[in-house]
Short mmCIF file of C-alpha atoms and ligand atoms in Angstrom, two decimals:
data_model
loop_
_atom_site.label_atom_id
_atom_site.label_comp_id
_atom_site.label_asym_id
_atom_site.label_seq_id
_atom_site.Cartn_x
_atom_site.Cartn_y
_atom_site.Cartn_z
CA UNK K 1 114.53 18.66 59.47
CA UNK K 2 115.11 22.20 59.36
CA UNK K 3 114.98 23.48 63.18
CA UNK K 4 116.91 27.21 62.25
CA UNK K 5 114.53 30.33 63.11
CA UNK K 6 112.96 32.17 60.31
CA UNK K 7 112.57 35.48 60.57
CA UNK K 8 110.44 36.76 57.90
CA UNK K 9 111.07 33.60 56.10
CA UNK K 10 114.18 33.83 56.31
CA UNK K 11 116.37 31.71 57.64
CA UNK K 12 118.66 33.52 60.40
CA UNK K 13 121.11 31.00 61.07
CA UNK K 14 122.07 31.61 57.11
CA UNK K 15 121.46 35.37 57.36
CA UNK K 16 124.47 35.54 60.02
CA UNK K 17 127.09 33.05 58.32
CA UNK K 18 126.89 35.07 55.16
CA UNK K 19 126.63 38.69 56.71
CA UNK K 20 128.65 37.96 59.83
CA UNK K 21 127.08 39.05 63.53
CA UNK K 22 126.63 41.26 65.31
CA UNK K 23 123.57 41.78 62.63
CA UNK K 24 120.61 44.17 62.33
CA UNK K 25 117.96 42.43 60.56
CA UNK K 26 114.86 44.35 58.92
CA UNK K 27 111.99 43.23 56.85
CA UNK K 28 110.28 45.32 54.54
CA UNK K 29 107.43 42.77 54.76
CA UNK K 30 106.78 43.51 58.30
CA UNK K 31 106.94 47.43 58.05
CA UNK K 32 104.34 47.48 55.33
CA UNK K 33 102.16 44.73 57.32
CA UNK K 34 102.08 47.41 60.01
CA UNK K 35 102.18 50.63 58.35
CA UNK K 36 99.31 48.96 56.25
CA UNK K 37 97.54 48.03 59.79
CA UNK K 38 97.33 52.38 60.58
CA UNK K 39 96.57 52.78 57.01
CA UNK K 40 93.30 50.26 57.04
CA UNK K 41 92.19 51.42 60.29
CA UNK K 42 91.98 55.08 59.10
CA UNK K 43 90.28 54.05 56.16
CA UNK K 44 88.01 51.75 57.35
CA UNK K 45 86.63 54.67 59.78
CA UNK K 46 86.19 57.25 56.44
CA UNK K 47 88.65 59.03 58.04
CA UNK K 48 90.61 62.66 56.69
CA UNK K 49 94.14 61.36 58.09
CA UNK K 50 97.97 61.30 57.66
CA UNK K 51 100.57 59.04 59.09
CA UNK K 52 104.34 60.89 59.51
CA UNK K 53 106.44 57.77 60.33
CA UNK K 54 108.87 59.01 63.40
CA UNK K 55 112.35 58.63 61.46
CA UNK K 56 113.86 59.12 64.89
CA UNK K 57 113.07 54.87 65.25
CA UNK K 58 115.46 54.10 62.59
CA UNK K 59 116.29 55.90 59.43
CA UNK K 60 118.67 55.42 56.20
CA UNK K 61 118.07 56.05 52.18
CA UNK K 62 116.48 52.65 52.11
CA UNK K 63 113.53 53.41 54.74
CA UNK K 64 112.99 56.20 53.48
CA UNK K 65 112.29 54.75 50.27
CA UNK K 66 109.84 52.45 51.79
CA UNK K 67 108.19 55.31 53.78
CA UNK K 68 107.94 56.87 50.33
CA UNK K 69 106.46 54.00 48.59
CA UNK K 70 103.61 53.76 51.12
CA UNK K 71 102.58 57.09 50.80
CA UNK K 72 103.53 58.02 54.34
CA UNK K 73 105.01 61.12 55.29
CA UNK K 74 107.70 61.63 57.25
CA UNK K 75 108.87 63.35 60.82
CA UNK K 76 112.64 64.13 60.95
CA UNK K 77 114.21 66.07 64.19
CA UNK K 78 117.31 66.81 63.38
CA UNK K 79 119.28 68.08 60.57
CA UNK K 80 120.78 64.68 59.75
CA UNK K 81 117.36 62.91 59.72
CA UNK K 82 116.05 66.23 57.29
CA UNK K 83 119.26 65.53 54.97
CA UNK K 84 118.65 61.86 55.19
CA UNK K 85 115.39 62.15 53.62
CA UNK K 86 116.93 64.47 51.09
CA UNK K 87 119.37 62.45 49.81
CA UNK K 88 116.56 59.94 49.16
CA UNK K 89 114.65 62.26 47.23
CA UNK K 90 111.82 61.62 49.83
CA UNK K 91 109.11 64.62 48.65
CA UNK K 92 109.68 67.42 50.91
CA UNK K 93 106.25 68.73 50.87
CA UNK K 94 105.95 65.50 53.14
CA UNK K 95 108.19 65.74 55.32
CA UNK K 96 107.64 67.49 58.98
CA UNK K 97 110.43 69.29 61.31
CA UNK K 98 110.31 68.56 65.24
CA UNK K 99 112.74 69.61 68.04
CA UNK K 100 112.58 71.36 70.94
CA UNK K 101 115.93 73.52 70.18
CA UNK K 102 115.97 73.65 66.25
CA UNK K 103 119.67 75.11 65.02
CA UNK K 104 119.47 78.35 62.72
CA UNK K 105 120.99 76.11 60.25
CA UNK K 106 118.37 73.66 60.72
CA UNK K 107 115.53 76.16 59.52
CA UNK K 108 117.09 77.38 57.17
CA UNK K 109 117.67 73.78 55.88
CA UNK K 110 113.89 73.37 56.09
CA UNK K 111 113.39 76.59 54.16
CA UNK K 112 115.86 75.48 51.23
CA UNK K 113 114.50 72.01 51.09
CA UNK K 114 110.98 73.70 51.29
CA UNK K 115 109.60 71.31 53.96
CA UNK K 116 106.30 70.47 54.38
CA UNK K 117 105.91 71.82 57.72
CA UNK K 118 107.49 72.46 61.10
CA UNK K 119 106.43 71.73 64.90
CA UNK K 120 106.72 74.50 66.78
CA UNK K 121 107.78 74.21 70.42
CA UNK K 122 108.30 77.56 72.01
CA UNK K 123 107.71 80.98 71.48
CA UNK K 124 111.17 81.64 71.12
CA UNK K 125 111.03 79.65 68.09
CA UNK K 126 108.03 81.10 66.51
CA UNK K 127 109.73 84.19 66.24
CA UNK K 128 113.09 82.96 64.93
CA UNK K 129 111.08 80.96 62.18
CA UNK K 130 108.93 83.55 61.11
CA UNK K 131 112.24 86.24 61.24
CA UNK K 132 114.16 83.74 58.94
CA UNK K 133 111.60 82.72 56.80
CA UNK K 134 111.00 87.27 56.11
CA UNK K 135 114.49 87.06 55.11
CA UNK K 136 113.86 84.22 52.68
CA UNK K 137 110.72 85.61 51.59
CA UNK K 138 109.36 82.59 52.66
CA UNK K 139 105.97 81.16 54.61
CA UNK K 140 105.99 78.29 56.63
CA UNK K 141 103.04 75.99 57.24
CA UNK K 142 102.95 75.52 61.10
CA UNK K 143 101.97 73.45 64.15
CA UNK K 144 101.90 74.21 67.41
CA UNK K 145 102.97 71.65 70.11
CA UNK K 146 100.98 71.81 72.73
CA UNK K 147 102.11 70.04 76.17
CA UNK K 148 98.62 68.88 77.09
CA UNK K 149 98.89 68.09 80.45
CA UNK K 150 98.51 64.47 79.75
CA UNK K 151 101.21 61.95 80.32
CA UNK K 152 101.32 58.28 79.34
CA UNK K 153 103.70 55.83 80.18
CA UNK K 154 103.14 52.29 78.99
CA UNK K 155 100.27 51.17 80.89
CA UNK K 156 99.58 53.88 83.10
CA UNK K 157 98.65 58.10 82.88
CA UNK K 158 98.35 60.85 84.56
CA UNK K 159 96.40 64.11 83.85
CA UNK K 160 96.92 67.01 85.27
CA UNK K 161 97.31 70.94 85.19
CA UNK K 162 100.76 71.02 86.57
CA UNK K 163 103.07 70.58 83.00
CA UNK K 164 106.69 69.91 83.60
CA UNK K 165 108.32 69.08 80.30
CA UNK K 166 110.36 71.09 78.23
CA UNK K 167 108.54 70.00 75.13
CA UNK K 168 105.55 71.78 73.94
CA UNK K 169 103.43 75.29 75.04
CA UNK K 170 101.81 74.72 78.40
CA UNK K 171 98.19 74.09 77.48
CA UNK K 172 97.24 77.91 79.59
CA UNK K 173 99.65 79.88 77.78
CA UNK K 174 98.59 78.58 74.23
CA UNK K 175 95.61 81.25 73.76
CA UNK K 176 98.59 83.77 74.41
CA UNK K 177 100.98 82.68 71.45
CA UNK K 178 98.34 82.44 69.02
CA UNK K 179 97.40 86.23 69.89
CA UNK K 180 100.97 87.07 69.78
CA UNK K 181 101.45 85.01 66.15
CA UNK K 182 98.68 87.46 64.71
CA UNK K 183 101.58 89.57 63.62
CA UNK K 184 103.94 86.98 62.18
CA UNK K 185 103.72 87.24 58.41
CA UNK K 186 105.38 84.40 57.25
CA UNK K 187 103.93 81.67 59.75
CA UNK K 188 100.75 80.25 58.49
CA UNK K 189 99.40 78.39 61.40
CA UNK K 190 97.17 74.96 60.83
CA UNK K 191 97.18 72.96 63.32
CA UNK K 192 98.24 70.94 66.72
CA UNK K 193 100.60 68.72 67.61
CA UNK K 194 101.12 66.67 71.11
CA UNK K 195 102.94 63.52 71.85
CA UNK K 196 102.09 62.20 75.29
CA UNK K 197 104.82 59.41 75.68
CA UNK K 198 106.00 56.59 73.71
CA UNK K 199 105.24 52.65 74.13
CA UNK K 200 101.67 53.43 75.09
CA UNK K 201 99.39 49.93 74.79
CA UNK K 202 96.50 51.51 76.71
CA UNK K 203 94.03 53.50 74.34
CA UNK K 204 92.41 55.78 77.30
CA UNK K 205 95.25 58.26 77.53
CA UNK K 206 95.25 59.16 73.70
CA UNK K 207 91.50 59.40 73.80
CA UNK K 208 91.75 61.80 76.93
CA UNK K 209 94.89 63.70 74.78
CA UNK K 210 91.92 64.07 72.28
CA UNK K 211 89.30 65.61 73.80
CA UNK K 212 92.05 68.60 75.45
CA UNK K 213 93.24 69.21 72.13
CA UNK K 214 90.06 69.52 70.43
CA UNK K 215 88.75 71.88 73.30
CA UNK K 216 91.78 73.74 72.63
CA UNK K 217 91.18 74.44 69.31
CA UNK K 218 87.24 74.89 69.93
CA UNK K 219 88.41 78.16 71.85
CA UNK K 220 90.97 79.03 69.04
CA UNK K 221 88.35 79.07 66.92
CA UNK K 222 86.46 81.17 68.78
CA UNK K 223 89.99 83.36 69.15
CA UNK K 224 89.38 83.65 65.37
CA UNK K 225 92.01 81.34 64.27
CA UNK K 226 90.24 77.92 62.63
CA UNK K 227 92.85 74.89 62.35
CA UNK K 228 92.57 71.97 60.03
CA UNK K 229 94.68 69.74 61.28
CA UNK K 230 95.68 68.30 64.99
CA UNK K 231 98.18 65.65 65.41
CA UNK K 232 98.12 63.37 68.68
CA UNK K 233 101.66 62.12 68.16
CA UNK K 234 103.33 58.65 68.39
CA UNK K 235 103.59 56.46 71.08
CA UNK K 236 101.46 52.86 69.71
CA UNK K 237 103.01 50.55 71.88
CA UNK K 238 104.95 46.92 70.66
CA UNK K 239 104.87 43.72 72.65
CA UNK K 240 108.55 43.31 74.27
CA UNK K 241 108.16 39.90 75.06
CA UNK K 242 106.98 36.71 72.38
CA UNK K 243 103.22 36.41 74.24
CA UNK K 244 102.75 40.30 74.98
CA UNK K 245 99.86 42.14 73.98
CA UNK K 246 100.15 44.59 70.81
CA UNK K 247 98.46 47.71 70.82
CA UNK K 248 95.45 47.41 68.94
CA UNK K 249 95.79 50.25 66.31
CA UNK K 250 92.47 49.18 64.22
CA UNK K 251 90.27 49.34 67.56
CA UNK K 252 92.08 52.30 69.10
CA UNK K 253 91.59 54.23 65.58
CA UNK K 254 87.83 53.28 65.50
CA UNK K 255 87.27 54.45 69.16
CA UNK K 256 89.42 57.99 68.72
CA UNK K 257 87.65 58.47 65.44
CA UNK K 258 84.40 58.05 67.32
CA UNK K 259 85.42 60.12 70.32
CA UNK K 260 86.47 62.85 68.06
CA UNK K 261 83.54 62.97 66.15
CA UNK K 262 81.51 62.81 69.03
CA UNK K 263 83.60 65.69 70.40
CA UNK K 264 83.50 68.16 67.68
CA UNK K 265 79.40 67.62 67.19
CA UNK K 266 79.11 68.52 70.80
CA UNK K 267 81.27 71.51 70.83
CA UNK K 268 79.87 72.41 67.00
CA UNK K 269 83.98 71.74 65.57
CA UNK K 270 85.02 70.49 62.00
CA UNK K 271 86.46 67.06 62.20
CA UNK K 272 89.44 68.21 61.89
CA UNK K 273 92.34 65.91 59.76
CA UNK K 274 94.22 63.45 62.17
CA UNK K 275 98.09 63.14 62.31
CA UNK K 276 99.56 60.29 63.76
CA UNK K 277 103.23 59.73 64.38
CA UNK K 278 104.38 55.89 64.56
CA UNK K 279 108.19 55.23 65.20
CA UNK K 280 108.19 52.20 67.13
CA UNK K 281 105.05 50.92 66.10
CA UNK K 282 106.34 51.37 62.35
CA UNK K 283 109.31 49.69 62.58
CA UNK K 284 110.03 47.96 66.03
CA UNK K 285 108.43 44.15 65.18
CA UNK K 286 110.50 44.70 61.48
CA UNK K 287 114.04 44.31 63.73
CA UNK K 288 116.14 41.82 65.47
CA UNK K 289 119.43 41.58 66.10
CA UNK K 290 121.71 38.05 65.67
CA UNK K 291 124.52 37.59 67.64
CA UNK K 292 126.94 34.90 67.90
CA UNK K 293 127.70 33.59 71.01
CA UNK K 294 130.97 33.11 73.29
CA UNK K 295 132.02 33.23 76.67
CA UNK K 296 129.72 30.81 78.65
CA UNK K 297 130.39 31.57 82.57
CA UNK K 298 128.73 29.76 85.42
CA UNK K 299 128.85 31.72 89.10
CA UNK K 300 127.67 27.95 90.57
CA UNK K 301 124.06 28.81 92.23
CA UNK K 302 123.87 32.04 90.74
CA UNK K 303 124.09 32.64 87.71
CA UNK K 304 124.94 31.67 84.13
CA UNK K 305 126.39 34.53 82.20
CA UNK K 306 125.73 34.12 77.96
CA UNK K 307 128.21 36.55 76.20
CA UNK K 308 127.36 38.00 72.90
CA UNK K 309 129.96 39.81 70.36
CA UNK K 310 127.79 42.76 70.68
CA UNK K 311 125.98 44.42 73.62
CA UNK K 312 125.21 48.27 74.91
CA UNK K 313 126.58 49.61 71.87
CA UNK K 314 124.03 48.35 69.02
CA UNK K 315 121.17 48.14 72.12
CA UNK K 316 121.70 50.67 75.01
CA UNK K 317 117.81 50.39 75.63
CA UNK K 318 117.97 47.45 78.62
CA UNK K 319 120.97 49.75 80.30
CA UNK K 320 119.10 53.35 79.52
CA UNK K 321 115.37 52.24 80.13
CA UNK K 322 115.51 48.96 81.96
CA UNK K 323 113.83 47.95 78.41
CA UNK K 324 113.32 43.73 78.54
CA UNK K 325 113.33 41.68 75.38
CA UNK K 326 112.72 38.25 74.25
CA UNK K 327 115.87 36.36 72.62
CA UNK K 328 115.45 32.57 70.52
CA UNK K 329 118.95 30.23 70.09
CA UNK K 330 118.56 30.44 65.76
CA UNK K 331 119.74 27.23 65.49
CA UNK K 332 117.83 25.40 68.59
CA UNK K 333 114.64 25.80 68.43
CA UNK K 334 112.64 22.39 69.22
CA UNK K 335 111.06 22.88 72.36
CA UNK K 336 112.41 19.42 72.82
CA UNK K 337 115.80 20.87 73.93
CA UNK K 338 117.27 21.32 77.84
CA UNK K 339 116.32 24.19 78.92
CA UNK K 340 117.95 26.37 81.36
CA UNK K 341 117.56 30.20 82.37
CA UNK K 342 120.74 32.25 81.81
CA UNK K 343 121.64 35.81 81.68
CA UNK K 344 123.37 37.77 78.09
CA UNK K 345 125.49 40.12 78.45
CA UNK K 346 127.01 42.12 75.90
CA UNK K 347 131.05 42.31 75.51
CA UNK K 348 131.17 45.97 76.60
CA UNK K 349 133.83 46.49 79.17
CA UNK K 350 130.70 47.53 81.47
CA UNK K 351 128.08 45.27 82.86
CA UNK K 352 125.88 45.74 80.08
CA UNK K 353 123.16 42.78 80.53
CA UNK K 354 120.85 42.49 77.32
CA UNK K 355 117.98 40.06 79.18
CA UNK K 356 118.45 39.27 82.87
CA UNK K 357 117.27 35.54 83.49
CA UNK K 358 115.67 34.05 80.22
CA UNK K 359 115.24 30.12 79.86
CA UNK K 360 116.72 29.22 76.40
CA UNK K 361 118.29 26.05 75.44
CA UNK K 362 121.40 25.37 76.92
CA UNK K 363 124.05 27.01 74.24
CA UNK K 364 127.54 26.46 73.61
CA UNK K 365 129.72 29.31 72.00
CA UNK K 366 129.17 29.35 68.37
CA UNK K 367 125.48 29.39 68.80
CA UNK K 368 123.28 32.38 67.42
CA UNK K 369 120.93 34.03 69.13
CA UNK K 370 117.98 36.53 67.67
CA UNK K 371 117.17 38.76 69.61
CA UNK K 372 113.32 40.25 69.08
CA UNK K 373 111.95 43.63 68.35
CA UNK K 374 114.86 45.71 68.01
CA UNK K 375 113.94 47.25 64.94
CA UNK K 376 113.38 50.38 66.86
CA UNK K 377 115.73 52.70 68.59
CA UNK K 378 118.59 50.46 68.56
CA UNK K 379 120.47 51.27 65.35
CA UNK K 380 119.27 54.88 65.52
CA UNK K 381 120.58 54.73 69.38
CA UNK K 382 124.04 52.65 68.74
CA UNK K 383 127.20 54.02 69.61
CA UNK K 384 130.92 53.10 68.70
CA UNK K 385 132.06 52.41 72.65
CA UNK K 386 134.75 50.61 73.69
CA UNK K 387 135.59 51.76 69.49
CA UNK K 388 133.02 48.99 68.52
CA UNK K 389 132.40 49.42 65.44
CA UNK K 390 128.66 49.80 64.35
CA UNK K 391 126.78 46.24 62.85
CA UNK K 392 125.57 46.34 59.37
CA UNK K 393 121.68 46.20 58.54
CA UNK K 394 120.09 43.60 55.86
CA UNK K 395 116.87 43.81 54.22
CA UNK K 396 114.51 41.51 53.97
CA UNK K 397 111.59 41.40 51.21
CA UNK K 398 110.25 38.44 49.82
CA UNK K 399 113.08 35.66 49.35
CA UNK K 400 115.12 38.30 48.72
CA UNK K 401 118.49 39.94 51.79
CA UNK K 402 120.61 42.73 51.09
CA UNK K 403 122.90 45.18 52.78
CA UNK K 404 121.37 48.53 53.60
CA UNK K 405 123.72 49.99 56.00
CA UNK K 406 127.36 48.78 55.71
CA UNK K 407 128.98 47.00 58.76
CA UNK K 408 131.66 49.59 59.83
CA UNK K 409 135.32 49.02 59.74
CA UNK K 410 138.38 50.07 62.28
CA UNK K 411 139.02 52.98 59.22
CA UNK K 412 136.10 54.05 60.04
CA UNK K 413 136.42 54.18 63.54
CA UNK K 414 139.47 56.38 63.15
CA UNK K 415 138.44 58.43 60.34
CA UNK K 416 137.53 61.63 62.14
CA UNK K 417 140.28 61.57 64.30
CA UNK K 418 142.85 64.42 63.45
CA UNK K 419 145.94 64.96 64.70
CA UNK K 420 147.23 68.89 66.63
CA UNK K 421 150.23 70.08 63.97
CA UNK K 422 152.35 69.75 67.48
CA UNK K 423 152.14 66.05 67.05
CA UNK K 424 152.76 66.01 63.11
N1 LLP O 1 106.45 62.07 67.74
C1 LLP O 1 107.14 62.74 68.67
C2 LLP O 1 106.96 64.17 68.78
C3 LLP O 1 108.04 62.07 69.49
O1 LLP O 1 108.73 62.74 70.40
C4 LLP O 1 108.22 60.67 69.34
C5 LLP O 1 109.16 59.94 70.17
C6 LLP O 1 107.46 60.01 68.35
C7 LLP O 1 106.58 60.74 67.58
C8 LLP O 1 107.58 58.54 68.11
O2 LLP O 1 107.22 57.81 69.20
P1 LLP O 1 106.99 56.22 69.07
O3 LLP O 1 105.80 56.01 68.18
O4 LLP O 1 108.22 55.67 68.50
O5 LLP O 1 106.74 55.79 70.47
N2 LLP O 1 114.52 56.32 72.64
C9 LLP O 1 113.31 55.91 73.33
C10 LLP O 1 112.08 56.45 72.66
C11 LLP O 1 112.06 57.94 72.62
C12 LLP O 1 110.86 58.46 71.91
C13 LLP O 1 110.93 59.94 71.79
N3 LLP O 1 109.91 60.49 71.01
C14 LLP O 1 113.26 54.39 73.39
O6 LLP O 1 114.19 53.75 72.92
O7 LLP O 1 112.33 53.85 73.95
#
């Protein structure tokens, strides 16, 4: 009897003896099942909508391909995520520009590629854009990020008129900029944007986000500047452990689609179109990781320590955020087998735990474990410490596994190093 985990249908145990661990595993099944779920949910509420996946959560040619395919745009920050989506011929006219410090070089990027549109943070930035943009005889579609004074973290929030955050305008001083944008020619201003936090399962806080922004723009409107489009951000929380709850995107989308047409009858608004921005939500179920096991150290009454060949450097979430995450032994999985609660740690030279105290069946070195939901943040967050080189990433669709990023070698580890000419 087959006992290996499938992932995807796939069977991981074979996944890591022909691609080797430590190994990113994706499936293209899953990030259409839940870029489909956003999709649905919009449509079943009739609604004017677009989704900009958040390439920040994990990006390459291939993604973007998929993001393409589904007819979802994308949000880049950076000029590596913008030339990432270039080199996949991802259409430009859907792609969005965020950052709270945007390079010269990254406008002008934006401007060449002739972007979509760019999220404007400061006022600062308004200015540069619209300066560079004169000298490329060029206008820029525009949002505003607005810091709304709303701030959500996982389950709880917090409103209030003090804003401390170096994204966004300060919801008081927004009435300001637009007056001051009245003379920026090559800025054409449609809409909001806000983000209020990320791994958000509760609805309330994005429904609360709602109602500020659309006030907002009420008194814009009455300002004399009418907006078409405001965009509450990502944030749609993922279950971390096996029996977590999921945020529920088709219910939240029903009740914010409600709320804001409730809103704008009240306060005699269009409905204007709603931008989402899902990075985790996208992409974070798609992931896990395989890793073979080694060292097996017992501290007698303490602890039992599980090393993995990989660690902090292709998951620095558990030592950055405290993040938690649910791990399965591939090839024991019968419920049948002892079970005992150990400790992984990862083989940095640093006490870089993966998941403090989880019962798994008791493993031997040689064993592989998956670990869940890391589809998110933890190849776009990887680093080459301890010169560890970076896993590779395999596909999954259908029956079908390939490579999508390319394990890297010891060359490349070295590759960028240069030598002074006083030690030629
Ligand atoms: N839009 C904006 C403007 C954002 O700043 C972010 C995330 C997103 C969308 C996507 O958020 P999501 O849907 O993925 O929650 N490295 C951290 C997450 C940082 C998120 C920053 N901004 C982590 O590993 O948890």
């Amino acid at each position: 009897m087959m006992t290996n985990y499938l992932f995807s249908n796939h069977d991981t145990v074979a996944l890591a003896e022909k691609y080797g661990t430590p190994l990113y595993v994706i499936s293209e099944d899953i990030i259409r099942e839940n870029l489909t779920k956003i999709i649905n949910a919009f449509t079943k509420q009739n609604a004017t909508y677009d989704i900009n996946y958040a390439g920040k959560a994990f990006l390459n040619l291939a993604m973007c391909n998929i993001i393409k395919d589904m007819g979802v745009s994308l949000d880049v920050v950076s000029g590596g995520e913008l030339y990432t989506a270039y080199m996949a011929s991802f259409p430009m006219e859907r792609v969005c520009l965020h950052g709270s410090n945007k390079t010269v070089e990254e406008i002008k990027m934006a401007i060449e590629y002739n972007i979509g549109k760019v999220i404007v943070d400061s006022k600062y930035e308004l200015e540069l854009l619209n300066a560079i943009c004169e000298e490329h005889n060029h206008v820029m579609r525009v949002s505003i990020r607005v810091s709304p004074g709303v701030e959500a973290h996982t389950h709880e929030f917090i409103q209030t008129g003090k804003i401390d955050s170096k994204f966004g305008i300060p919801l008081k001083q927004v009435r300001d900029l637009f007056d001051f944008s009245k003379d920026l020619k090559n800025i054409n201003i449609i809409g909001l944007h806000c983000h209020i936090g990320s791994q958000i399962i509760d609805e309330e806080p994005f429904l609360v986000t709602a109602e500020v922004m659309l006030n907002l723009m009420k008194e814009l409107k009455e300002d004399g500047f009418s907006l078409t489009e405001l965009n509450l951000g990502g944030g749609f929380g993922i279950p971390q452990m096996r029996h977590d709850a999921s945020f529920n995107v088709d219910q939240y989308i029903e009740k914010l689609m409600s709320t804001v047409r409730r809103i704008c009858s009240e306060i005699q608004l269009e409905v204007p179109k709603i931008v989402v921005e899902p990075g985790r939500y996208t992409v974070g179920t798609a992931g896990i990781t395989l890793y073979k096991i080694g060292t097996v150290k017992e501290i007698p009454e303490i602890r039992k320590y599980v090393s993995v060949d990989g660690g902090m450097t292709d998951n620095p979430r558990p030592a950055l955020y405290g993040a938690v995450y649910d791990a399965i032994v591939a090839n024991k999985t019968l419920v049948s087998e002892e079970q005992e609660i150990v400790t992984i740690s990862g083989r940095c030279c640093e006490s870089d735990t993966l998941i403090k105290d989880i019962q798994l069946p008791k493993v031997e070195p040689g064993d592989i474990l998956a670990v869940l939901n890391t589809g998110a943040y933890n190849y776009a967050m990887s680093s080459n410490y301890n010169k560890i080189p970076r896993p590779a990433v395999v596909l999954l669709r259908g029956d079908e596994d390939e490579i999508i990023v390319r394990r890297e070698t010891y060359e490349d580890i070295v590759a960028k190093d240069m030598l002074p000419s006083w030690q030629k």
